Short mmCIF file of C-alpha atoms in Angstrom, two decimals:
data_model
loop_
_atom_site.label_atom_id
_atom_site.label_comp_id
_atom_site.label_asym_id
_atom_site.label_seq_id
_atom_site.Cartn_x
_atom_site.Cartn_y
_atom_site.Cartn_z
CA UNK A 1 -22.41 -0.86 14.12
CA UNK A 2 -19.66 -2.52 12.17
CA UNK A 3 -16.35 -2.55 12.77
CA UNK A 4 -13.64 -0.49 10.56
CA UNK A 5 -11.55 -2.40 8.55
CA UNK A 6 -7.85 -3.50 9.74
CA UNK A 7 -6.24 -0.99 7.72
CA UNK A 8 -2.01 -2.35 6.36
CA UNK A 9 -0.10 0.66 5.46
CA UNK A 10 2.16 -0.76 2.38
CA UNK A 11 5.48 1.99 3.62
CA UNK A 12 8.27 1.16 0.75
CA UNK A 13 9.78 -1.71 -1.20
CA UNK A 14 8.72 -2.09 -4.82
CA UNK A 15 11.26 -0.43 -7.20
CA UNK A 16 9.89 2.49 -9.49
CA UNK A 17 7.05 2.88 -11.85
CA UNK A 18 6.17 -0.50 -13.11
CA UNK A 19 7.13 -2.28 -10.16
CA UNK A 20 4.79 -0.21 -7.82
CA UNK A 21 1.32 -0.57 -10.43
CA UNK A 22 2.49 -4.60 -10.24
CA UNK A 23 2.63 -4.44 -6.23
CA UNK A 24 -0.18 -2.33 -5.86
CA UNK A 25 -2.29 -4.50 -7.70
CA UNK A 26 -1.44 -7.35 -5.59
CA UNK A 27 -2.66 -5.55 -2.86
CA UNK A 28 -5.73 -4.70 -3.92
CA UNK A 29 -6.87 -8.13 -5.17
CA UNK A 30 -5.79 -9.23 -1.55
CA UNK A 31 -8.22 -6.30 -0.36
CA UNK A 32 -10.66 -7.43 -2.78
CA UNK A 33 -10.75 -10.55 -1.58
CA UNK A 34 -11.35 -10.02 1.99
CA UNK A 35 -14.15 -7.24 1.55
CA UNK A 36 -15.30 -5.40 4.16
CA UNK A 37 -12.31 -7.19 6.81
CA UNK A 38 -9.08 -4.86 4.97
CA UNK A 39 -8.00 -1.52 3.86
CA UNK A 40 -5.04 -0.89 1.88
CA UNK A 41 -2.96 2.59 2.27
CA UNK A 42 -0.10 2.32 -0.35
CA UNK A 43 2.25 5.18 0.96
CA UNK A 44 5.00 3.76 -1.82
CA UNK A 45 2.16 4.74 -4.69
CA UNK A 46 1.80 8.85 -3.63
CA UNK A 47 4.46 9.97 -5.96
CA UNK A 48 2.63 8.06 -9.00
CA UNK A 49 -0.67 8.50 -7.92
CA UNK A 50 -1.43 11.74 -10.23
CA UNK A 51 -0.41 9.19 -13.44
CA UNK A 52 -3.81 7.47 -13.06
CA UNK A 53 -7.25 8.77 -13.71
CA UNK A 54 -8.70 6.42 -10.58
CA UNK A 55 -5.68 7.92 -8.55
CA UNK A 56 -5.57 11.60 -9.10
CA UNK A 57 -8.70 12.31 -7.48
CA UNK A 58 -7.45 9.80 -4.27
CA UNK A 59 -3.79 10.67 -4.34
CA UNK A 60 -3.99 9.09 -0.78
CA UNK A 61 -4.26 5.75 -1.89
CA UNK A 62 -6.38 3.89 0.08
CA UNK A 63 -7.57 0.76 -1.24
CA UNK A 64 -10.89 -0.01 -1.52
CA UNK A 65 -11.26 4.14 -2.47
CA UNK A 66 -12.82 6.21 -0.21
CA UNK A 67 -12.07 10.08 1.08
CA UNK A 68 -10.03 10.45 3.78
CA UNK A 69 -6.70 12.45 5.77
CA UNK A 70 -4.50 10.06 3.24
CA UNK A 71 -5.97 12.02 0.40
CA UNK A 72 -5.19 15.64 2.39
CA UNK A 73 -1.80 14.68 3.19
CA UNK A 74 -0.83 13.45 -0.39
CA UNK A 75 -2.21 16.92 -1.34
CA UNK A 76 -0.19 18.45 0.98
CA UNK A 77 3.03 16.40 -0.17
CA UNK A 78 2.06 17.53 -3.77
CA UNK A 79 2.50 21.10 -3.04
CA UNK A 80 6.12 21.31 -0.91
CA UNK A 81 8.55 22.15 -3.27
CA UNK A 82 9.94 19.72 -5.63
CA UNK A 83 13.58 19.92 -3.74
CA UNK A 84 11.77 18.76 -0.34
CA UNK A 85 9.62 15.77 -2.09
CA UNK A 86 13.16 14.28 -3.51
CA UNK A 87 14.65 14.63 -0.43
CA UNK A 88 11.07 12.99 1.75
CA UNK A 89 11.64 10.16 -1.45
CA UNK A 90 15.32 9.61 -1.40
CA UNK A 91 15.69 6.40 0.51
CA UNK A 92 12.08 6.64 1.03
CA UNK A 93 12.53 8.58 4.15
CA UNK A 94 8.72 9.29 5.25
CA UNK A 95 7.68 5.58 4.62
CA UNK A 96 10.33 4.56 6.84
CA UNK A 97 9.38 6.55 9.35
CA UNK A 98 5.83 5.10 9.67
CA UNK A 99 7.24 1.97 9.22
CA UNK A 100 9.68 2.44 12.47
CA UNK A 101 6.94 4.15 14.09
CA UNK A 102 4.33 0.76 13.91
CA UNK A 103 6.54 -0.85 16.36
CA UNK A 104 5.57 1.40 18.89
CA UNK A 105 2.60 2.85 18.21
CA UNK A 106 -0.49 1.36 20.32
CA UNK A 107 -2.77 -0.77 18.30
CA UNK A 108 -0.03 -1.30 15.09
CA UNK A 109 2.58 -3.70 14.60
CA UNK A 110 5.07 -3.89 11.93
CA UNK A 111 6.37 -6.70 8.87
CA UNK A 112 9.09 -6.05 7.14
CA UNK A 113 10.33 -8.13 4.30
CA UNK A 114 14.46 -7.85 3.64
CA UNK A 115 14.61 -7.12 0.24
CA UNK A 116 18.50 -8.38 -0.01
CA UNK A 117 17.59 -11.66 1.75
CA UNK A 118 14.85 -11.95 -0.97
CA UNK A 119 12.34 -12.73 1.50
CA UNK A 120 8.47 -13.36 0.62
CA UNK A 121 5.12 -12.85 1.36
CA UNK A 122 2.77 -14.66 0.12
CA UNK A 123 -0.49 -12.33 0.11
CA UNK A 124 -2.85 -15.87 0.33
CA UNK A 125 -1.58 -17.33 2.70
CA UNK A 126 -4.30 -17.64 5.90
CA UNK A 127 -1.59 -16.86 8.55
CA UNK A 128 -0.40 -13.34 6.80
CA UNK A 129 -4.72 -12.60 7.38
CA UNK A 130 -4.57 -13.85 10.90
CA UNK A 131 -1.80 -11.60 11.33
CA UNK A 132 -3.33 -8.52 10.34
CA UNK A 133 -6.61 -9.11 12.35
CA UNK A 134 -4.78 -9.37 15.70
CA UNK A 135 -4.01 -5.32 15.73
CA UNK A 136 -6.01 -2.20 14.00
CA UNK A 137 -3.11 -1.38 11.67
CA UNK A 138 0.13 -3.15 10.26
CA UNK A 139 2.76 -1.32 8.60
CA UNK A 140 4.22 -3.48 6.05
CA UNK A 141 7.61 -3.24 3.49
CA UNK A 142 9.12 -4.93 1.39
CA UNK A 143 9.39 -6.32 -2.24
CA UNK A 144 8.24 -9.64 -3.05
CA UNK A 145 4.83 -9.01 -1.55
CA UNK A 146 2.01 -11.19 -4.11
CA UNK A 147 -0.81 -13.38 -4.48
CA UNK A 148 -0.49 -14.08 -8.39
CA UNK A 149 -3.70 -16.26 -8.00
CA UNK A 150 -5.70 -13.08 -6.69
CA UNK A 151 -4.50 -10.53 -9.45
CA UNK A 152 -4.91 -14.03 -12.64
CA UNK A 153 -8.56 -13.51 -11.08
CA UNK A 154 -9.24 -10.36 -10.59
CA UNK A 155 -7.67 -8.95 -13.95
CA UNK A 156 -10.32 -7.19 -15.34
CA UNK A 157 -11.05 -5.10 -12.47
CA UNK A 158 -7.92 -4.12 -11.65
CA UNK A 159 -6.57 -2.63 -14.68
CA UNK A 160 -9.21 -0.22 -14.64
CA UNK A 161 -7.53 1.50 -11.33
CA UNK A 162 -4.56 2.08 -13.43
CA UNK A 163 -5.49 3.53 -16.76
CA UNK A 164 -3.30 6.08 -17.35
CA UNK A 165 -4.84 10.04 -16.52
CA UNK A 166 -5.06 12.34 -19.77
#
């Protein structure tokens, strides 16, 4: 029997709209790239999620697609009343939560990236991998989070998770 994935749980970090297709897409080429070894849950993509046709019916997130709780509990978060999802949002509230909560949950570990000190992460680099594999789940934040080589070659398939839903 194979082993599940290591799953990283991308928390907060990426600015609105625009910013979040750009860092989700680095994300998933990473994922792409290491098939079979990583899953992708981008918490910081649920409020945008119903913009896309490939996201509506997975408002959970979870890259490469598949059903799971994610999906049920960005359904959930869909139906609380407007009021309570700006307030969960505000200073991303919920995604800072899990993030704190990777520290001491068995089996995660979390990477944070200081968005003032303009620190990186570089999504190619061998020792960000190696770093992943050594728990079940990493809770990660931040902004400049890429692998520009990854997205130049994956193009193609990647814009077609983010065509816009009718």
């Amino acid at each position: 029997m194979s082993r599940p994935p290591h799953q990283v749980i991308y928390t907060h970090g990426g600015g609105r709209l625009g910013n979040q297709v750009i860092r989700f897409a680095h994300w998933m080429a990473w994922a792409r790239a290491h098939p079979g070894e990583i899953e992708v849950l981008n918490l910081a993509f649920w409020p945008h999620a119903d913009c896309f046709a490939a996201w509506r019916d997975r408002p959970g997130c979870v890259f490469p697609p598949r059903p799971g709780p994610a999906d049920s509990w960005a359904r959930r978060r869909a139906t609380l009343p407007r009021a309570v999802r700006a307030a969960l949002e505000k200073n991303s509230r919920l995604a800072r939560l899990v993030q704190r909560a990777a520290t001491w949950l068995p089996g995660w570990q979390a990477e944070e990236r200081d968005v003032l000190r303009e620190e990186s992460l570089d999504l190619d680099d061998p020792a960000w991998l190696a770093r992943v594999k050594r728990t079940r789940t990493t809770a990660c934040c931040g902004w400049k989070i890429a692998s520009w080589r990854l997205v130049a070659e994956q193009e193609r398939e990647l814009r077609e998770h983010f065509r816009p839903a009718p």
